[in-house]
Short mmCIF file of C-alpha atoms in Angstrom, two decimals:
data_model
loop_
_atom_site.label_atom_id
_atom_site.label_comp_id
_atom_site.label_asym_id
_atom_site.label_seq_id
_atom_site.Cartn_x
_atom_site.Cartn_y
_atom_site.Cartn_z
CA UNK N 67 246.93 -51.92 86.48
CA UNK N 68 247.43 -54.31 83.37
CA UNK N 69 250.27 -52.22 82.50
CA UNK N 70 251.88 -51.89 85.88
CA UNK N 71 251.28 -55.70 86.25
CA UNK N 72 253.15 -56.79 83.28
CA UNK N 73 256.08 -54.14 83.38
CA UNK N 74 258.54 -56.20 84.66
CA UNK N 75 257.73 -58.77 82.03
CA UNK N 76 258.59 -56.10 79.58
CA UNK N 77 262.23 -55.66 80.97
CA UNK N 78 262.79 -59.49 81.49
CA UNK N 79 265.34 -61.27 79.48
CA UNK N 80 263.64 -64.11 77.26
CA UNK N 81 266.19 -66.52 78.71
CA UNK N 82 265.47 -65.62 82.01
CA UNK N 83 261.72 -65.39 81.86
CA UNK N 84 261.75 -68.95 80.18
CA UNK N 85 263.71 -70.17 83.15
CA UNK N 86 260.96 -68.34 85.51
CA UNK N 87 258.01 -70.24 83.25
CA UNK N 88 259.75 -73.20 83.27
CA UNK N 89 259.80 -73.49 86.86
CA UNK N 90 256.36 -72.58 87.59
CA UNK N 91 255.36 -75.26 85.21
CA UNK N 92 257.52 -77.91 86.59
CA UNK N 93 255.90 -77.43 89.93
CA UNK N 94 252.62 -76.95 88.74
CA UNK N 95 251.53 -80.48 90.33
CA UNK N 96 252.91 -79.16 93.91
CA UNK N 97 250.94 -75.73 93.51
CA UNK N 98 247.66 -77.83 92.76
CA UNK N 99 247.83 -80.53 95.37
CA UNK N 100 249.11 -77.84 97.99
CA UNK N 101 245.82 -75.82 97.15
CA UNK N 102 243.63 -78.96 97.39
CA UNK N 103 244.71 -79.95 100.35
CA UNK N 104 244.65 -76.72 102.11
CA UNK N 105 240.95 -75.99 100.74
CA UNK N 106 239.90 -79.39 101.86
CA UNK N 107 241.20 -78.76 105.57
CA UNK N 108 239.21 -75.38 105.39
CA UNK N 109 236.17 -77.16 104.17
CA UNK N 110 236.41 -79.74 106.82
CA UNK N 111 236.98 -76.86 109.40
CA UNK N 112 233.70 -75.18 108.45
CA UNK N 113 232.16 -78.22 108.28
CA UNK N 114 232.98 -79.09 111.79
CA UNK N 115 231.91 -75.58 112.77
CA UNK N 116 228.39 -76.23 111.87
CA UNK N 117 228.47 -73.75 108.81
CA UNK N 118 225.15 -72.59 107.50
CA UNK N 119 226.34 -71.55 104.13
CA UNK N 120 226.95 -75.13 102.85
CA UNK N 121 226.07 -74.32 99.30
CA UNK N 122 228.18 -71.18 99.03
CA UNK N 123 231.10 -73.52 100.69
CA UNK N 124 230.69 -75.88 98.04
CA UNK N 125 230.72 -73.64 95.30
CA UNK N 126 233.83 -71.86 96.70
CA UNK N 127 235.73 -75.26 97.20
CA UNK N 128 234.43 -76.34 93.40
CA UNK N 129 236.01 -72.90 92.09
CA UNK N 130 239.31 -73.45 94.01
CA UNK N 131 239.34 -77.13 92.53
CA UNK N 132 238.33 -75.99 88.64
CA UNK N 133 240.82 -73.13 88.97
CA UNK N 134 243.78 -75.62 90.17
CA UNK N 135 242.79 -78.31 87.56
CA UNK N 136 242.92 -75.46 84.68
CA UNK N 137 246.11 -74.32 85.54
CA UNK N 138 247.62 -77.63 85.85
CA UNK N 139 246.42 -78.47 82.24
CA UNK N 140 247.73 -75.16 81.29
CA UNK N 141 251.39 -76.18 82.74
CA UNK N 142 251.04 -79.09 80.17
CA UNK N 143 250.97 -76.52 77.11
CA UNK N 144 254.51 -75.48 78.18
CA UNK N 145 257.75 -77.59 76.84
CA UNK N 146 261.02 -76.59 78.16
CA UNK N 147 263.03 -77.52 75.05
CA UNK N 148 260.85 -75.79 72.59
CA UNK N 149 261.71 -72.57 71.35
CA UNK N 150 259.31 -69.51 72.14
CA UNK N 151 259.26 -66.11 70.82
CA UNK N 152 259.36 -63.22 73.54
CA UNK N 153 255.83 -62.65 73.17
CA UNK N 154 254.55 -66.18 73.44
CA UNK N 155 256.65 -66.32 76.55
CA UNK N 156 255.39 -63.36 77.88
CA UNK N 157 251.67 -64.70 77.34
CA UNK N 158 252.74 -67.85 79.20
CA UNK N 159 253.57 -65.60 82.24
CA UNK N 160 250.59 -63.39 82.22
CA UNK N 161 247.99 -66.81 82.42
CA UNK N 162 250.17 -67.82 85.18
CA UNK N 163 249.78 -64.36 86.77
CA UNK N 164 245.99 -64.56 85.99
CA UNK N 165 245.29 -68.00 87.39
CA UNK N 166 247.60 -67.10 90.83
CA UNK N 167 245.31 -63.86 91.02
CA UNK N 168 242.26 -65.54 90.58
CA UNK N 169 243.06 -68.01 93.10
CA UNK N 170 244.18 -65.60 95.63
CA UNK N 171 240.64 -63.58 94.95
CA UNK N 172 238.81 -66.99 95.90
CA UNK N 173 241.14 -67.19 99.05
CA UNK N 174 240.38 -63.54 100.17
CA UNK N 175 236.68 -64.08 99.46
CA UNK N 176 236.66 -66.88 101.93
CA UNK N 177 237.77 -64.21 104.70
CA UNK N 178 234.30 -62.70 103.99
CA UNK N 179 231.60 -64.83 103.02
CA UNK N 180 233.11 -68.04 104.90
CA UNK N 181 234.01 -65.84 108.22
CA UNK N 182 233.76 -68.06 111.29
CA UNK N 183 232.98 -66.63 114.84
CA UNK N 184 234.67 -69.35 116.37
CA UNK N 185 238.48 -67.99 117.78
CA UNK N 186 239.86 -71.59 117.09
CA UNK N 187 238.44 -71.77 113.60
CA UNK N 188 239.77 -68.13 112.93
CA UNK N 189 243.29 -68.94 114.22
CA UNK N 190 243.30 -71.95 111.71
CA UNK N 191 242.01 -70.13 108.96
CA UNK N 192 244.56 -67.61 109.27
CA UNK N 193 247.43 -70.10 109.19
CA UNK N 194 245.90 -71.55 106.22
CA UNK N 195 245.76 -68.30 104.67
CA UNK N 196 249.25 -67.59 105.47
CA UNK N 197 250.27 -70.75 103.52
CA UNK N 198 248.34 -69.52 100.85
CA UNK N 199 250.24 -66.26 100.93
CA UNK N 200 253.68 -68.29 100.90
CA UNK N 201 252.57 -70.21 97.76
CA UNK N 202 252.22 -66.92 95.85
CA UNK N 203 255.70 -65.81 96.56
CA UNK N 204 256.94 -67.68 93.26
CA UNK N 205 255.06 -64.64 91.38
CA UNK N 206 257.60 -62.36 92.58
CA UNK N 207 260.02 -63.83 89.94
CA UNK N 208 257.21 -62.43 86.98
CA UNK N 209 255.93 -59.59 89.02
CA UNK N 210 256.34 -57.82 92.21
CA UNK N 211 253.19 -55.54 91.62
CA UNK N 212 250.99 -58.76 91.33
CA UNK N 213 252.35 -60.21 94.43
CA UNK N 214 251.43 -56.98 96.68
CA UNK N 215 248.16 -57.06 95.09
CA UNK N 216 247.70 -60.96 95.94
CA UNK N 217 248.69 -60.50 99.62
CA UNK N 218 246.37 -57.63 100.09
CA UNK N 219 243.44 -59.99 98.25
CA UNK N 220 244.04 -62.96 100.36
CA UNK N 221 244.85 -60.95 104.07
CA UNK N 222 242.80 -57.82 103.87
CA UNK N 223 239.35 -59.30 103.95
CA UNK N 224 239.48 -61.27 107.16
CA UNK N 225 241.70 -58.76 108.61
CA UNK N 226 238.86 -56.14 108.35
CA UNK N 227 236.42 -58.66 109.66
CA UNK N 228 238.57 -59.15 112.79
CA UNK N 229 239.03 -55.39 113.48
CA UNK N 230 235.35 -54.80 113.23
CA UNK N 231 234.63 -57.39 115.90
CA UNK N 232 234.40 -55.93 119.78
CA UNK N 233 236.61 -58.75 121.21
CA UNK N 234 240.09 -57.05 121.77
CA UNK N 235 241.83 -60.31 121.26
CA UNK N 236 240.47 -60.62 118.04
CA UNK N 237 241.43 -56.96 116.80
CA UNK N 238 244.81 -57.80 118.05
CA UNK N 239 244.89 -60.86 115.90
CA UNK N 240 243.58 -58.54 112.97
CA UNK N 241 246.59 -55.88 113.77
CA UNK N 242 249.20 -59.12 113.99
CA UNK N 243 247.95 -59.85 110.33
CA UNK N 244 248.56 -56.46 108.83
CA UNK N 245 251.94 -56.54 110.69
CA UNK N 246 252.79 -59.89 109.12
CA UNK N 247 251.66 -58.53 105.63
CA UNK N 248 253.83 -55.57 106.08
CA UNK N 249 256.85 -57.79 106.89
CA UNK N 250 256.18 -59.73 103.82
CA UNK N 251 256.29 -56.91 101.58
CA UNK N 252 259.06 -55.71 102.99
CA UNK N 253 261.04 -58.86 102.63
CA UNK N 254 259.63 -59.17 99.16
CA UNK N 255 261.33 -55.50 98.40
CA UNK N 256 264.58 -56.66 99.60
CA UNK N 257 264.23 -60.14 97.69
CA UNK N 258 263.27 -58.16 94.59
CA UNK N 259 266.55 -56.08 94.83
CA UNK N 260 268.28 -59.17 95.04
CA UNK N 261 266.59 -60.72 91.92
CA UNK N 262 266.80 -57.75 90.27
CA UNK N 263 270.83 -57.65 90.46
CA UNK N 264 270.82 -61.33 89.75
CA UNK N 265 268.63 -60.71 86.51
CA UNK N 266 271.16 -57.72 85.44
CA UNK N 267 273.93 -59.91 86.01
CA UNK N 268 272.43 -62.91 83.68
CA UNK N 269 271.49 -60.57 81.08
CA UNK N 270 274.89 -59.16 80.78
CA UNK N 271 276.26 -62.66 80.90
CA UNK N 272 273.82 -63.49 78.12
CA UNK N 273 274.66 -60.67 76.04
CA UNK N 274 278.23 -61.49 76.51
CA UNK N 275 277.95 -65.02 75.38
CA UNK N 276 275.83 -64.04 72.15
CA UNK N 277 277.80 -60.81 71.19
CA UNK N 278 280.83 -61.30 68.64
CA UNK N 279 283.51 -59.28 70.44
CA UNK N 280 285.11 -57.70 67.34
CA UNK N 281 281.85 -56.59 65.52
CA UNK N 282 279.74 -56.37 68.53
CA UNK N 283 277.14 -58.10 66.93
CA UNK N 284 275.24 -61.27 67.53
CA UNK N 285 277.26 -64.13 67.31
CA UNK N 286 276.44 -67.77 65.49
CA UNK N 287 275.14 -69.18 68.85
CA UNK N 288 272.53 -66.47 69.43
CA UNK N 289 271.79 -66.87 65.29
CA UNK N 290 271.25 -70.41 65.69
CA UNK N 291 268.78 -70.17 68.49
CA UNK N 292 267.11 -67.21 66.75
CA UNK N 293 266.65 -69.11 63.23
CA UNK N 294 265.00 -72.08 64.87
CA UNK N 295 262.27 -69.70 66.65
CA UNK N 296 261.75 -67.69 63.22
CA UNK N 297 261.51 -70.74 61.47
CA UNK N 298 258.81 -72.05 63.67
CA UNK N 299 257.01 -68.83 63.75
CA UNK N 300 256.89 -68.65 59.73
CA UNK N 301 255.75 -72.43 59.68
CA UNK N 302 252.53 -71.32 62.03
CA UNK N 303 252.05 -67.99 60.27
CA UNK N 304 252.61 -69.71 56.94
CA UNK N 305 255.17 -67.12 55.68
CA UNK N 306 258.22 -66.83 53.63
CA UNK N 307 261.59 -66.59 55.36
CA UNK N 308 265.01 -65.30 53.39
CA UNK N 309 268.38 -65.72 54.42
CA UNK N 310 271.51 -63.80 53.00
CA UNK N 311 274.96 -65.47 53.55
CA UNK N 312 277.42 -62.68 53.18
CA UNK N 313 281.42 -63.46 52.58
CA UNK N 314 283.95 -60.49 52.42
CA UNK N 315 285.92 -61.46 49.16
CA UNK N 316 289.64 -62.48 49.59
CA UNK N 317 289.99 -61.27 53.26
CA UNK N 318 292.86 -63.58 54.27
CA UNK N 319 294.85 -61.73 51.87
CA UNK N 320 293.38 -58.20 53.21
CA UNK N 321 294.27 -59.50 56.86
CA UNK N 322 297.86 -60.70 55.63
CA UNK N 323 298.71 -57.61 53.77
CA UNK N 324 297.12 -54.78 55.91
CA UNK N 325 297.49 -56.64 59.40
CA UNK N 326 294.63 -57.98 62.10
CA UNK N 327 293.84 -54.46 63.37
CA UNK N 328 292.71 -53.41 59.97
CA UNK N 329 291.03 -56.57 59.39
CA UNK N 330 288.87 -56.00 62.29
CA UNK N 331 288.43 -52.19 61.19
CA UNK N 332 287.09 -53.62 57.95
CA UNK N 333 284.94 -56.13 59.74
CA UNK N 334 283.30 -53.18 61.45
CA UNK N 335 282.84 -51.41 58.28
CA UNK N 336 281.13 -54.38 56.79
CA UNK N 337 278.94 -54.99 59.94
CA UNK N 338 277.67 -51.49 59.93
CA UNK N 339 276.70 -51.68 56.50
CA UNK N 340 274.68 -54.81 57.08
CA UNK N 341 272.92 -53.25 60.08
CA UNK N 342 271.96 -50.25 57.80
CA UNK N 343 270.05 -52.69 55.47
CA UNK N 344 268.67 -54.70 58.18
CA UNK N 345 266.55 -51.99 59.81
CA UNK N 346 263.18 -54.10 60.58
CA UNK N 347 262.79 -55.21 64.39
CA UNK N 348 262.52 -58.84 63.14
CA UNK N 349 265.75 -59.06 61.02
CA UNK N 350 268.33 -60.91 62.60
CA UNK N 351 271.92 -60.07 61.41
CA UNK N 352 274.83 -61.91 63.08
CA UNK N 353 278.62 -62.57 62.46
CA UNK N 354 278.80 -66.58 61.25
CA UNK N 355 282.40 -66.59 61.64
CA UNK N 356 285.47 -65.56 60.16
CA UNK N 357 284.57 -62.89 57.40
CA UNK N 358 281.23 -64.46 57.01
CA UNK N 359 277.94 -63.03 57.86
CA UNK N 360 274.13 -63.64 58.00
CA UNK N 361 270.88 -61.73 57.74
CA UNK N 362 267.66 -63.55 58.15
CA UNK N 363 264.40 -61.65 56.98
CA UNK N 364 261.44 -63.25 58.28
CA UNK N 365 258.38 -62.80 56.26
CA UNK N 366 260.36 -61.47 53.17
CA UNK N 367 260.12 -62.55 49.42
CA UNK N 368 263.18 -63.71 47.14
CA UNK N 369 262.50 -60.36 45.31
CA UNK N 370 262.71 -58.13 48.27
CA UNK N 371 265.57 -60.43 49.73
CA UNK N 372 267.39 -59.96 46.24
CA UNK N 373 267.06 -56.14 46.54
CA UNK N 374 268.08 -55.98 50.03
CA UNK N 375 271.18 -57.97 48.93
CA UNK N 376 272.02 -55.78 46.01
CA UNK N 377 271.54 -52.48 48.37
CA UNK N 378 273.99 -54.10 50.94
CA UNK N 379 276.82 -55.17 48.28
CA UNK N 380 276.55 -51.59 46.74
CA UNK N 381 276.70 -50.33 50.30
CA UNK N 382 279.83 -51.99 50.93
CA UNK N 383 281.43 -51.13 47.76
CA UNK N 384 280.82 -47.33 48.38
CA UNK N 385 282.96 -47.55 51.41
CA UNK N 386 285.91 -47.65 49.08
CA UNK N 387 288.03 -49.88 51.49
CA UNK N 388 291.34 -49.98 50.04
CA UNK N 389 292.64 -53.65 49.26
CA UNK N 390 296.26 -53.40 48.19
CA UNK N 391 296.48 -57.17 46.89
CA UNK N 392 298.82 -57.60 43.99
CA UNK N 393 300.21 -54.93 41.75
CA UNK N 394 297.03 -52.74 41.30
CA UNK N 395 294.97 -51.74 44.30
CA UNK N 396 291.31 -52.44 44.47
CA UNK N 397 288.45 -52.00 47.14
CA UNK N 398 286.97 -54.66 49.61
CA UNK N 399 283.44 -56.32 48.08
CA UNK N 400 281.39 -59.04 49.22
CA UNK N 401 279.71 -62.15 47.92
CA UNK N 402 276.14 -62.56 48.92
CA UNK N 403 274.11 -65.58 48.70
CA UNK N 404 270.34 -65.42 48.75
CA UNK N 405 267.80 -68.17 49.74
CA UNK N 406 264.26 -68.10 50.47
CA UNK N 407 261.63 -70.64 51.56
CA UNK N 408 258.25 -71.58 52.97
CA UNK N 409 258.85 -73.42 56.10
CA UNK N 410 256.26 -76.39 56.34
CA UNK N 411 253.68 -76.36 58.89
CA UNK N 412 254.54 -77.68 61.86
CA UNK N 413 254.50 -81.54 62.17
CA UNK N 414 253.04 -83.33 65.10
CA UNK N 415 254.57 -82.67 68.69
CA UNK N 416 256.20 -86.37 68.48
CA UNK N 417 257.80 -85.56 65.15
CA UNK N 418 258.69 -81.79 66.34
CA UNK N 419 262.38 -81.98 65.00
CA UNK N 420 261.27 -82.86 61.69
CA UNK N 421 259.95 -79.36 60.82
CA UNK N 422 263.21 -77.46 62.16
CA UNK N 423 265.92 -76.36 59.67
CA UNK N 424 269.31 -78.06 60.12
CA UNK N 425 271.96 -75.45 60.76
#
């Protein structure tokens, strides 16, 4: 269940996932007050209905409020302007799914242990549960499977109670709830297809915005964002981070001599050489601009960075790209600058900009 529940998170663009979490965090107060008022109204109805399980009712009400407060506090830990890794964003999303599922479970329990025999109270109870189901719909942006589970958890208990009663009107009401749940699931499927199409479009636009058209490598915009994220991660983990600045030697003269098409092919070859030496999943390569490239190497010492730089320099040289500059032909080479440091520990939240690199 856990794998299915989080499957959509694993294939969601980090930028889109950040937007989804920011939306949930922004509306956390609305979510809390909505559940608080709905639960208060339900408790009032059961009180008027002379409910005998006052202790159980009080315990249920307290659990609803406690979960709402916990989620509201959790909302305060997300900062939309902060750079988070993909794993951190997934962790936020999983917490939201957990809070929502637990709250839905409590509402589902109300359909069993706090079920009323009064027809009017039953109808009002169903209206409140319908509102709760609607409040779970934003979870669709994180996981369709989790939304289906929550719809079932909320509506199934009270539906079974109604179907087991001898009264035909109450049984018809239970069947109506089942029909409504089916319509909600069908509507959510259609909405999911629309969201998936929008998601795919946004991912393509994001990739285009972050990809250099000549080398098909990430561009400087992507690198600047990734640099800040990795800088913060290395600061938290107290690890070294290394940077290679790569410049194709005399590239302007190569372009002037051989033409722009040959220049683009030269850059493609150099880009291929860079990718061949930066093989770890955490390594970040990008075209910084013109004939300049960068390689970011998290958790890498200066010795290892120098070794990678030398391997890259030799790899480009071994391509034997002729550079007919002047009387004697030569080959294309690159110059590489290597830097390494240990980012300082994260500063206080109020001074958070002080622990970020200036690009």
